[in-house]
mmCIF file with all atom_site columns, C-alpha atoms in Angstrom:
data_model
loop_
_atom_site.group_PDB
_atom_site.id
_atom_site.type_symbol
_atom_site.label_atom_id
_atom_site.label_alt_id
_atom_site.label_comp_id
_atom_site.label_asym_id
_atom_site.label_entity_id
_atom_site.label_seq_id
_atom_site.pdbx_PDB_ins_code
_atom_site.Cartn_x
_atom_site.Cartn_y
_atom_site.Cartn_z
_atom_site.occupancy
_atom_site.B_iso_or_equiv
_atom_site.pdbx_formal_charge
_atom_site.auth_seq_id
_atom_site.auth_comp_id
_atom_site.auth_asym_id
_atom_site.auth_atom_id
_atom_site.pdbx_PDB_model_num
ATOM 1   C CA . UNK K 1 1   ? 6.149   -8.358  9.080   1.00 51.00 ? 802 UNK K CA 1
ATOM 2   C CA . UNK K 1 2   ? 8.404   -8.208  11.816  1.00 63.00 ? 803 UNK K CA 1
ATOM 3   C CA . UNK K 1 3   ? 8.483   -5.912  14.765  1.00 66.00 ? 804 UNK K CA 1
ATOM 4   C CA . UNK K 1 4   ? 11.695  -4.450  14.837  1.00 66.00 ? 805 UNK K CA 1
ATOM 5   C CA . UNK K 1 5   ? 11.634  -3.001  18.424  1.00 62.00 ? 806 UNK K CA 1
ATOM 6   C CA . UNK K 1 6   ? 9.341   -4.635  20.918  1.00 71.00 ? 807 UNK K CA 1
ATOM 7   C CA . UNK K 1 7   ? 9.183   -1.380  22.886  1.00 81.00 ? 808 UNK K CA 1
ATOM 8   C CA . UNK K 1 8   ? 7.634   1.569   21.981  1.00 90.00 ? 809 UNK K CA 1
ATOM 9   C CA . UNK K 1 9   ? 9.613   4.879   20.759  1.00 92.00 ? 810 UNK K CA 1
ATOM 10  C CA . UNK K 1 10  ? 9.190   8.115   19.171  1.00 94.00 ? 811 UNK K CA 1
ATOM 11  C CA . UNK K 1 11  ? 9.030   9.234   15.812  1.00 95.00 ? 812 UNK K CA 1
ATOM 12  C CA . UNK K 1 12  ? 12.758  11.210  16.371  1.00 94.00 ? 813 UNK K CA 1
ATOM 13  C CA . UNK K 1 13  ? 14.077  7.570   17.547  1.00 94.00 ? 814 UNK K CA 1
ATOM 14  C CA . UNK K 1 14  ? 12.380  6.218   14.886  1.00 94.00 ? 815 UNK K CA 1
ATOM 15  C CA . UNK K 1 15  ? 14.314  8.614   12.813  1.00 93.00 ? 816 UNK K CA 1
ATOM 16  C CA . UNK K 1 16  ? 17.713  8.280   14.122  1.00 93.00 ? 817 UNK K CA 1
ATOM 17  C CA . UNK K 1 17  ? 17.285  4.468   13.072  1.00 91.00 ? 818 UNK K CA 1
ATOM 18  C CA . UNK K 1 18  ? 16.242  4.970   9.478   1.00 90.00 ? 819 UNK K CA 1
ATOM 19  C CA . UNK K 1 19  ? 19.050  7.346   9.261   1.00 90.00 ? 820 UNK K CA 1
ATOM 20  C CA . UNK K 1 20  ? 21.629  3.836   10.057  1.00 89.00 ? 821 UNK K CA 1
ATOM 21  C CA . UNK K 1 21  ? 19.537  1.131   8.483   1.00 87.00 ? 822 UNK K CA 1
ATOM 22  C CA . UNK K 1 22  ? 18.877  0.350   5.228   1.00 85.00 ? 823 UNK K CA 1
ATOM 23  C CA . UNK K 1 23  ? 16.131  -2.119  6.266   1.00 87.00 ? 824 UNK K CA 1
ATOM 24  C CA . UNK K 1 24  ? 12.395  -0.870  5.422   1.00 90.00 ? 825 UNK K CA 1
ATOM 25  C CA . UNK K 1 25  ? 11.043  -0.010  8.715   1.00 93.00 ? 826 UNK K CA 1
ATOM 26  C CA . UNK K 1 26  ? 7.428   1.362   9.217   1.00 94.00 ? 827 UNK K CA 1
ATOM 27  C CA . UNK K 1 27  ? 6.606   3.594   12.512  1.00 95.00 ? 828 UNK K CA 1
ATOM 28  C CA . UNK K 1 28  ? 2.772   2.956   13.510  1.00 94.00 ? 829 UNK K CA 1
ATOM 29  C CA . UNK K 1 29  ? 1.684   4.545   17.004  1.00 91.00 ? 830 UNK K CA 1
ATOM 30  C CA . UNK K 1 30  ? 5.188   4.119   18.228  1.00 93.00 ? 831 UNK K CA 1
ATOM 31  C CA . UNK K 1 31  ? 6.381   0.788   17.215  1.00 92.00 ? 832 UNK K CA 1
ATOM 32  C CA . UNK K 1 32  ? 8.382   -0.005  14.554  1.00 92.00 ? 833 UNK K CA 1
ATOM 33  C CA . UNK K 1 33  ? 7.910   -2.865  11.878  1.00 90.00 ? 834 UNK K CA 1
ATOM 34  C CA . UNK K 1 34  ? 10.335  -4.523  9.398   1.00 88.00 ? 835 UNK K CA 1
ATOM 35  C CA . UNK K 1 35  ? 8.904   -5.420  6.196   1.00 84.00 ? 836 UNK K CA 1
ATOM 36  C CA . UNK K 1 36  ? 10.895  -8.436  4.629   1.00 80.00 ? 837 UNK K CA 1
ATOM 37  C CA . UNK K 1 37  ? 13.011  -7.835  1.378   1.00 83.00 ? 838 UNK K CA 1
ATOM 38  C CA . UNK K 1 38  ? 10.607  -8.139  -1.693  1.00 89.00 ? 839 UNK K CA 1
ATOM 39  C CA . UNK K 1 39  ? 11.131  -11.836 -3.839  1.00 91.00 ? 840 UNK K CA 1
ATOM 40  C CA . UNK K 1 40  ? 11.843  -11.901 -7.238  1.00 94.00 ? 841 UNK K CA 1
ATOM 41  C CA . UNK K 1 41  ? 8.229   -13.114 -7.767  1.00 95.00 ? 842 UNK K CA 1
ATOM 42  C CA . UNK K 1 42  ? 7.548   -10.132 -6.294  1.00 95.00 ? 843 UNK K CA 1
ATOM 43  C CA . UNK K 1 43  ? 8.935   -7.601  -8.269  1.00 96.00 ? 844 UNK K CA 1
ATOM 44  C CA . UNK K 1 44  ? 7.942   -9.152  -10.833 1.00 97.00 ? 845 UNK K CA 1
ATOM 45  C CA . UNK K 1 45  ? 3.914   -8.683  -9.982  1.00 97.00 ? 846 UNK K CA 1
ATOM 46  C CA . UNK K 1 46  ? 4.802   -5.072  -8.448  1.00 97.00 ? 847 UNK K CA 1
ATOM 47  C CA . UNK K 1 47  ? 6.481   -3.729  -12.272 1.00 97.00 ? 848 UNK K CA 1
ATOM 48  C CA . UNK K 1 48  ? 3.227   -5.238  -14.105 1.00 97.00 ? 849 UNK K CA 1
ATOM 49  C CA . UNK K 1 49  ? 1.076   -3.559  -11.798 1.00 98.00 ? 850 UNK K CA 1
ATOM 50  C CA . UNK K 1 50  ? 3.227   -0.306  -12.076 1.00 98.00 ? 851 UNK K CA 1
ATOM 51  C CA . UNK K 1 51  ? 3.183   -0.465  -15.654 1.00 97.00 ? 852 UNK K CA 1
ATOM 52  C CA . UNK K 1 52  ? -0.790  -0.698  -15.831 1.00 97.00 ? 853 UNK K CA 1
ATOM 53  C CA . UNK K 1 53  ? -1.583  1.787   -13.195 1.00 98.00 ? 854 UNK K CA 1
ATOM 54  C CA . UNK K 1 54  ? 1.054   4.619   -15.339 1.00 98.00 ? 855 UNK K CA 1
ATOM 55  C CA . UNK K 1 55  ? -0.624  3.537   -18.843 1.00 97.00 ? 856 UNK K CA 1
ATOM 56  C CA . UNK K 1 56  ? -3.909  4.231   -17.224 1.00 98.00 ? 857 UNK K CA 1
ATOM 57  C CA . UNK K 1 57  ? -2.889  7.536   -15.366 1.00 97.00 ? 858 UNK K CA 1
ATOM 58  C CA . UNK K 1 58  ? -0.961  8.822   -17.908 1.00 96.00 ? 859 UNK K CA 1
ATOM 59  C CA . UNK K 1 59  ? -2.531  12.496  -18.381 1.00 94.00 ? 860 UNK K CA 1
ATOM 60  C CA . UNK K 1 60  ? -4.018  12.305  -15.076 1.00 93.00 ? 861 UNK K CA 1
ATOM 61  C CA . UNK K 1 61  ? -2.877  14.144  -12.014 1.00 94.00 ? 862 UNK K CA 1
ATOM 62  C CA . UNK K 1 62  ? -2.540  11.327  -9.873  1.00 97.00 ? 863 UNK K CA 1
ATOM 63  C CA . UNK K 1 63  ? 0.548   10.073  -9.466  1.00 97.00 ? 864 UNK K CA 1
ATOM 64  C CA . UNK K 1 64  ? 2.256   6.591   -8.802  1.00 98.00 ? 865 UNK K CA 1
ATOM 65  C CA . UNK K 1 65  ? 5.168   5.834   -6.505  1.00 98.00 ? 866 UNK K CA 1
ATOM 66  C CA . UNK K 1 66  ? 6.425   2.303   -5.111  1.00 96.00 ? 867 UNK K CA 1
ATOM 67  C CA . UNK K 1 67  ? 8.208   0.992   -2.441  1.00 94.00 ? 868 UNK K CA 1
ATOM 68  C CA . UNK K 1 68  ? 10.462  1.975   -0.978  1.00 93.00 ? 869 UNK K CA 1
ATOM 69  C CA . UNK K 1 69  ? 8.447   5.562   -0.811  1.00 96.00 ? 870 UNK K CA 1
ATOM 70  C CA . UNK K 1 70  ? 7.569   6.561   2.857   1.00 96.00 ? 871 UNK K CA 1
ATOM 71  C CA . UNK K 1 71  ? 3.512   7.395   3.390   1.00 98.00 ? 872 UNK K CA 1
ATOM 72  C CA . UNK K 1 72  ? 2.997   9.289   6.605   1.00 98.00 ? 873 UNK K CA 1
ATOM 73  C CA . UNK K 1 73  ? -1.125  8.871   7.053   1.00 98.00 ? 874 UNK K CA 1
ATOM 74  C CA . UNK K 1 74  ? -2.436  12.237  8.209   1.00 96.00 ? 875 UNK K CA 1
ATOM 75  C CA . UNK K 1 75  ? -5.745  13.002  9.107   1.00 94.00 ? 876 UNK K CA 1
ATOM 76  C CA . UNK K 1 76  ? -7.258  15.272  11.257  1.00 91.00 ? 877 UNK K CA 1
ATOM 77  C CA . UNK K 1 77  ? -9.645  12.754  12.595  1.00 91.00 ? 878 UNK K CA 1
ATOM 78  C CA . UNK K 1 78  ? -7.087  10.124  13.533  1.00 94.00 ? 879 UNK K CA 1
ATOM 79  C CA . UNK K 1 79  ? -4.869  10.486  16.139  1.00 93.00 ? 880 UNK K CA 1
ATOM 80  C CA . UNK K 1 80  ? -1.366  8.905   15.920  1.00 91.00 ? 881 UNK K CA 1
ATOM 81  C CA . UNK K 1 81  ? 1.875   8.690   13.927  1.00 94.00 ? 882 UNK K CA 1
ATOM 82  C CA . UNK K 1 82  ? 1.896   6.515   11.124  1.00 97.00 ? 883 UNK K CA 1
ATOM 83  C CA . UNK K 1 83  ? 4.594   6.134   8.539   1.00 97.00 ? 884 UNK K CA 1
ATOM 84  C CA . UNK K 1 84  ? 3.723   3.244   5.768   1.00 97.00 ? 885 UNK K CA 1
ATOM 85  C CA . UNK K 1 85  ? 6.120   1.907   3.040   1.00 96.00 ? 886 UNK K CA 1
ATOM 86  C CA . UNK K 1 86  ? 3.118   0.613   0.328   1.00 97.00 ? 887 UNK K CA 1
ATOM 87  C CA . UNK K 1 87  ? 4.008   -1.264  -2.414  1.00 96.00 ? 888 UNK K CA 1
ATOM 88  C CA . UNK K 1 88  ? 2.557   0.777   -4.627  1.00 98.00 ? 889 UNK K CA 1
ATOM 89  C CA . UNK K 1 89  ? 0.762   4.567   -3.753  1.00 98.00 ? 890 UNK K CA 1
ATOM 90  C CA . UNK K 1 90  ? -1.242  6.074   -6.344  1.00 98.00 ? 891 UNK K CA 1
ATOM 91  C CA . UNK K 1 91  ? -1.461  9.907   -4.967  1.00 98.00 ? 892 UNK K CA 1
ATOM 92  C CA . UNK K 1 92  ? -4.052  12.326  -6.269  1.00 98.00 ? 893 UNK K CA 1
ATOM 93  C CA . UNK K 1 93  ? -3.766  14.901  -3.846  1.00 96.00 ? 894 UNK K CA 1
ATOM 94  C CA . UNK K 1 94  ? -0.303  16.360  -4.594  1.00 94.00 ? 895 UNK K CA 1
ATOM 95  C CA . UNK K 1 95  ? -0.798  18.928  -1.818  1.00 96.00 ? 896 UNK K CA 1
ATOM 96  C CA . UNK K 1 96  ? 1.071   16.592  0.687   1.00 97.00 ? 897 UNK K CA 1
ATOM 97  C CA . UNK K 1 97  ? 4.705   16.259  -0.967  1.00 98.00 ? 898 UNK K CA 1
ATOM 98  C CA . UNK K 1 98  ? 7.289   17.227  1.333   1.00 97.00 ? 899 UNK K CA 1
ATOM 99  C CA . UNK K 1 99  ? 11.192  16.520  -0.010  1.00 95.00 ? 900 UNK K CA 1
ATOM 100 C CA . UNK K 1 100 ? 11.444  13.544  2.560   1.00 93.00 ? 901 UNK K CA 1
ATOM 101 C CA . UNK K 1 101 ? 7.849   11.664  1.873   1.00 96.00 ? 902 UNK K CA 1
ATOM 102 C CA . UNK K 1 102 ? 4.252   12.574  1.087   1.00 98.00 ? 903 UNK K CA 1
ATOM 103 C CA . UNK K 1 103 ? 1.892   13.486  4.148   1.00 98.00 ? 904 UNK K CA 1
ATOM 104 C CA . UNK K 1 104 ? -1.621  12.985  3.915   1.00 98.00 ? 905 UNK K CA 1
ATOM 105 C CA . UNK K 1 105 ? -3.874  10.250  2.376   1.00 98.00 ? 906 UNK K CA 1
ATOM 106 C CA . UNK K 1 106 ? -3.032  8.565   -0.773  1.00 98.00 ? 907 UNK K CA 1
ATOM 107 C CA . UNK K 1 107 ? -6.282  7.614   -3.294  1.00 98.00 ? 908 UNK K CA 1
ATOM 108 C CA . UNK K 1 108 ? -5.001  3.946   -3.979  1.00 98.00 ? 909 UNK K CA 1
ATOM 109 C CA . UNK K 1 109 ? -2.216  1.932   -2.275  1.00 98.00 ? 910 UNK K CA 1
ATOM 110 C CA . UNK K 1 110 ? -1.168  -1.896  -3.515  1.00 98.00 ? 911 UNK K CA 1
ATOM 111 C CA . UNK K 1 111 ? 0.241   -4.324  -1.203  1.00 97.00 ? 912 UNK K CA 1
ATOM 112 C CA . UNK K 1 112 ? 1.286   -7.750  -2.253  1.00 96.00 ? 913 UNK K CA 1
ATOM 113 C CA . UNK K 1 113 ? 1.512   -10.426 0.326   1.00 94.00 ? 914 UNK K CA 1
ATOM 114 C CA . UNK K 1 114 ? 4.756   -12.467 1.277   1.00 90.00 ? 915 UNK K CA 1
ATOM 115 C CA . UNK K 1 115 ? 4.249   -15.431 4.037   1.00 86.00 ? 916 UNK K CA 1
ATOM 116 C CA . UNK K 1 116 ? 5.485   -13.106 6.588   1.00 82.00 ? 917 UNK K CA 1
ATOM 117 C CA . UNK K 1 117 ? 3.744   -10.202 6.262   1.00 81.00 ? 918 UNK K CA 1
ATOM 118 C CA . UNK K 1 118 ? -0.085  -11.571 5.511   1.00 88.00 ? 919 UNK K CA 1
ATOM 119 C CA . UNK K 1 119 ? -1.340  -10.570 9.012   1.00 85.00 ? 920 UNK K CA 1
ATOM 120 C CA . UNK K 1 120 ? 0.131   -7.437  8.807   1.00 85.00 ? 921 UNK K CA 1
ATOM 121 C CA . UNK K 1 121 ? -1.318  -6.291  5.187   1.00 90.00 ? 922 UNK K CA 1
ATOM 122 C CA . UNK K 1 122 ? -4.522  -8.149  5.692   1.00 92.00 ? 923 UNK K CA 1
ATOM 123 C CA . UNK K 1 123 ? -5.106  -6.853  9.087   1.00 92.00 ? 924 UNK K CA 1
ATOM 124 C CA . UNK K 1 124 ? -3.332  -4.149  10.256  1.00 92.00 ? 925 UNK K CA 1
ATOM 125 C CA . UNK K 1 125 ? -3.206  -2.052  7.163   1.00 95.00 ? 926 UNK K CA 1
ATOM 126 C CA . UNK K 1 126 ? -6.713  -2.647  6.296   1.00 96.00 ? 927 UNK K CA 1
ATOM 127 C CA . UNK K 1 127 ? -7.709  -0.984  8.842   1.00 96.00 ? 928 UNK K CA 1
ATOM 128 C CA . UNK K 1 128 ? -5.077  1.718   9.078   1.00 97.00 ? 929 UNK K CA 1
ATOM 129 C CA . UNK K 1 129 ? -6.055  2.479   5.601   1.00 98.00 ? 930 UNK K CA 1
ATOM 130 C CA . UNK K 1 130 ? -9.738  2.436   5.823   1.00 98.00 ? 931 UNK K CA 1
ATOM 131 C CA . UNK K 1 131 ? -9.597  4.683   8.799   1.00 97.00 ? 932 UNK K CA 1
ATOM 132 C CA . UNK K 1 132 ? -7.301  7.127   7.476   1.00 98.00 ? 933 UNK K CA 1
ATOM 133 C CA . UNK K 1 133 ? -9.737  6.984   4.033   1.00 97.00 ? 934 UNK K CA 1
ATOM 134 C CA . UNK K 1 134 ? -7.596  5.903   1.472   1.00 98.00 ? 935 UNK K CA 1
ATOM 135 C CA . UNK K 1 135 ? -10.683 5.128   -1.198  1.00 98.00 ? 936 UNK K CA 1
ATOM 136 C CA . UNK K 1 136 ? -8.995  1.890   -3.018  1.00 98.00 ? 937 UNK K CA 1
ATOM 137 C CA . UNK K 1 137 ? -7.074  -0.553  -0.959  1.00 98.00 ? 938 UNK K CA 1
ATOM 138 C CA . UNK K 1 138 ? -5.677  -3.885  -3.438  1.00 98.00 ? 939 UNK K CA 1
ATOM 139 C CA . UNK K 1 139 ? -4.573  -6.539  -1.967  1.00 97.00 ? 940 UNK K CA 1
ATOM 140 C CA . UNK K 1 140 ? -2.470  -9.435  -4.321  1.00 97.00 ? 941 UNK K CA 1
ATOM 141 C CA . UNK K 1 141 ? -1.595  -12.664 -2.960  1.00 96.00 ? 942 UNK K CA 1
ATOM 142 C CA . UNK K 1 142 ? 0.524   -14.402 -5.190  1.00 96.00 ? 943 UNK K CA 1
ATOM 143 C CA . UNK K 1 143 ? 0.552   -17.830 -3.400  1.00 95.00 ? 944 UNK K CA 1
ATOM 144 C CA . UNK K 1 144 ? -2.805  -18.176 -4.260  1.00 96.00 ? 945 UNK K CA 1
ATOM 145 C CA . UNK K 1 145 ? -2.731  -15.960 -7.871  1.00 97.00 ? 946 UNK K CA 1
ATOM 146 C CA . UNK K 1 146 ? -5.719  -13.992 -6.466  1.00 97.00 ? 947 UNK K CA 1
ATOM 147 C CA . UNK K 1 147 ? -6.218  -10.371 -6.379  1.00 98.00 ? 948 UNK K CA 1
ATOM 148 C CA . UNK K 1 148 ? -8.681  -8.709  -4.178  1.00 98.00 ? 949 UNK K CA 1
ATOM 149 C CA . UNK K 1 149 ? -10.472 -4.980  -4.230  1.00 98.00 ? 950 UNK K CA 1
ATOM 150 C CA . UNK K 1 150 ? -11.286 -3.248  -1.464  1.00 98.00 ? 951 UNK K CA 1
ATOM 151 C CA . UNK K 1 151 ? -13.423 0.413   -1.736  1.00 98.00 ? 952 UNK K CA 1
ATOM 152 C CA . UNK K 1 152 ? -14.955 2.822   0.661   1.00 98.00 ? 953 UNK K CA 1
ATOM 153 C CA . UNK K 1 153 ? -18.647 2.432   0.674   1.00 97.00 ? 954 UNK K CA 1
ATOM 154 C CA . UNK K 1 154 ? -21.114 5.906   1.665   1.00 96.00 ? 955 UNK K CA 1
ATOM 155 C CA . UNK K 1 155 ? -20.112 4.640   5.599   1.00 97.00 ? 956 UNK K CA 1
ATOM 156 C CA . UNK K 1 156 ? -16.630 4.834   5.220   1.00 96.00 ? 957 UNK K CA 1
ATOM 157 C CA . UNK K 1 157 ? -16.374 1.347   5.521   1.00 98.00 ? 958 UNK K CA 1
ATOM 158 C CA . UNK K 1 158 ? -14.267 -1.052  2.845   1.00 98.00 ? 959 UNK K CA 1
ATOM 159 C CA . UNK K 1 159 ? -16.209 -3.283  1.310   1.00 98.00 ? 960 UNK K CA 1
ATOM 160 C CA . UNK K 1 160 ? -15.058 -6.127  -1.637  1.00 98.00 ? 961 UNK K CA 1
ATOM 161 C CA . UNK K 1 161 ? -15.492 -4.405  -4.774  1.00 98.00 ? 962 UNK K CA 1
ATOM 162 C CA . UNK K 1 162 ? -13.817 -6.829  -6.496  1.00 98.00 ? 963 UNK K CA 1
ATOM 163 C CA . UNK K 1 163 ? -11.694 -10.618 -6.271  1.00 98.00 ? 964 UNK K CA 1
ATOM 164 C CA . UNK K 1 164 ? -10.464 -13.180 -8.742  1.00 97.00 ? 965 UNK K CA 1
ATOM 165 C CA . UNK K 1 165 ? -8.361  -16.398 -8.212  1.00 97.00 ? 966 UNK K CA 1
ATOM 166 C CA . UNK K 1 166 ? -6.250  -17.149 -10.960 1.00 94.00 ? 967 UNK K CA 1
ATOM 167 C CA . UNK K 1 167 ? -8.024  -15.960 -14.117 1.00 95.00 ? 968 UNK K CA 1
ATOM 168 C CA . UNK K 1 168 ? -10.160 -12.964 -14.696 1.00 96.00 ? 969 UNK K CA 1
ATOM 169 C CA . UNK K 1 169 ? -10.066 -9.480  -14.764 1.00 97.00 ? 970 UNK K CA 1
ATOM 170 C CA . UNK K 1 170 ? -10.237 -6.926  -11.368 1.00 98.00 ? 971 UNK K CA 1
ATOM 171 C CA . UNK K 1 171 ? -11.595 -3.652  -11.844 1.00 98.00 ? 972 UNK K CA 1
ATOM 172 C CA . UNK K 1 172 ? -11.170 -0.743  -10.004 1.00 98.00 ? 973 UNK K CA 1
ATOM 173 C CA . UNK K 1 173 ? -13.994 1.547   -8.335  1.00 97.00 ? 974 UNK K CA 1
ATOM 174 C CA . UNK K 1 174 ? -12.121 4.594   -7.910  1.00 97.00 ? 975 UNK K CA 1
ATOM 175 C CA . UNK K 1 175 ? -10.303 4.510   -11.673 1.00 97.00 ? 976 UNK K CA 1
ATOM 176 C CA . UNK K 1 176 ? -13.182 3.990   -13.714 1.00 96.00 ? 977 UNK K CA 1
ATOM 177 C CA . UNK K 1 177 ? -12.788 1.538   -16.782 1.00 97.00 ? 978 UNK K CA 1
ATOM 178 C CA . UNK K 1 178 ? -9.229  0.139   -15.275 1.00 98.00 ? 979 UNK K CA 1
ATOM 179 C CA . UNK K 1 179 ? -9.094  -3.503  -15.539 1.00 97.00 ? 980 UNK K CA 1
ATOM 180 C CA . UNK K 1 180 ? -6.235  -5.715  -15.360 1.00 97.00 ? 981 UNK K CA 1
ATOM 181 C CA . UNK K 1 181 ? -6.135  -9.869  -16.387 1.00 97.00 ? 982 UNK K CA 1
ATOM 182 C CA . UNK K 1 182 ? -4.401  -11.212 -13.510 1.00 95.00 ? 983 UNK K CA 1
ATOM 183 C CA . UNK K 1 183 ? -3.461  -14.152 -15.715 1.00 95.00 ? 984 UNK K CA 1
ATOM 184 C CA . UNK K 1 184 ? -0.678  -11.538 -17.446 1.00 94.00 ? 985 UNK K CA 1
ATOM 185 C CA . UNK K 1 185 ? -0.314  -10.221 -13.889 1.00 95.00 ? 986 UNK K CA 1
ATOM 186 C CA . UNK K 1 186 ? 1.059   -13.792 -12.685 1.00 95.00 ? 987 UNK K CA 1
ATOM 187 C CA . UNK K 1 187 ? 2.663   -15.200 -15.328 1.00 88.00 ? 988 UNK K CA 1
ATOM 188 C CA . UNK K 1 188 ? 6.609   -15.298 -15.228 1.00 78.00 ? 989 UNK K CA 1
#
């Protein structure tokens, strides 16, 4: 993940750009960040995951959307402007649709690493996401065919619900009795 501007702007700048580029950019706390074009490999993982995620939810309210899907993080307790482009965003609350993106706090959100963006995913938007109290954060690193859960404990706080490496199944905390085998996950 690439910052696209190395000086900060504001969200209407941030707009006018979007409105000319085609490029994913992200807007957190005035600076703007390119995400890199997703790898065949990539969409790959990202459909499997999609299709799991809408067998499970199917007759649920929640509903899934993936990139490129903008996520503006609102919460009354953080301050800031934050607009995310997940991978995938699995949105229970359907209070926050707006025609342009959804505003508020998604339940789940996906990301799936690329060698340029681990710092950013693993870092950053852990702990954007924890503060902002998304409840399931899954993070899937196909360079090392591992999958890792994290889930807000009783302090707000993510803790590893669940990780495998190459076999095995993850489970999910908030979507009780969803399990995928990240062997079919991986697999071309």
């Amino acid at each position: 993940m690439n910052q696209y501007h190395t000086e900060s702007m504001s969200i209407d700048e941030y707009f006018q750009i979007r409105e000319n580029s085609d490029a994913l950019l992200e807007y957190i706390d005035g600076f703007v960040y390119m995400s890199p074009s997703p790898s065949t490999e990539h969409q790959r993982i990202s459909r499997k995951f999609e299709n799991k995620f809408e067998d499970f939810i199917e007759g649920n309210p929640c509903e899934l959307f993936h990139a490129p899907y903008d996520i503006e993080l609102k919460d009354e307790k953080v301050k800031g402007i934050k607009i995310v482009i997940p991978d995938i965003s699995i949105i229970c609350d359907r209070s926050g649709f707006t025609d342009a993106r959804y505003v508020g706090v998604p339940s789940l959100i996906v990301e799936i690493l690329s060698p340029s963006n681990q710092p950013h995913d693993l870092i950053t938007k852990l702990n954007l996401y924890m503060n902002y109290g998304v409840k399931e954060y899954w993070i899937v690193n196909p360079m090392l065919n591992a999958v890792t859960v994290y889930a807000l404990n009783d302090e707000n706080m993510y803790e590893q619900h669940d990780m495998q490496k190459s076999k095995g199944e993850v489970t999910s905390r908030f979507f009780k009795g969803f399990r995928v085998d990240i062997e079919d996950v991986f697999k071309n």
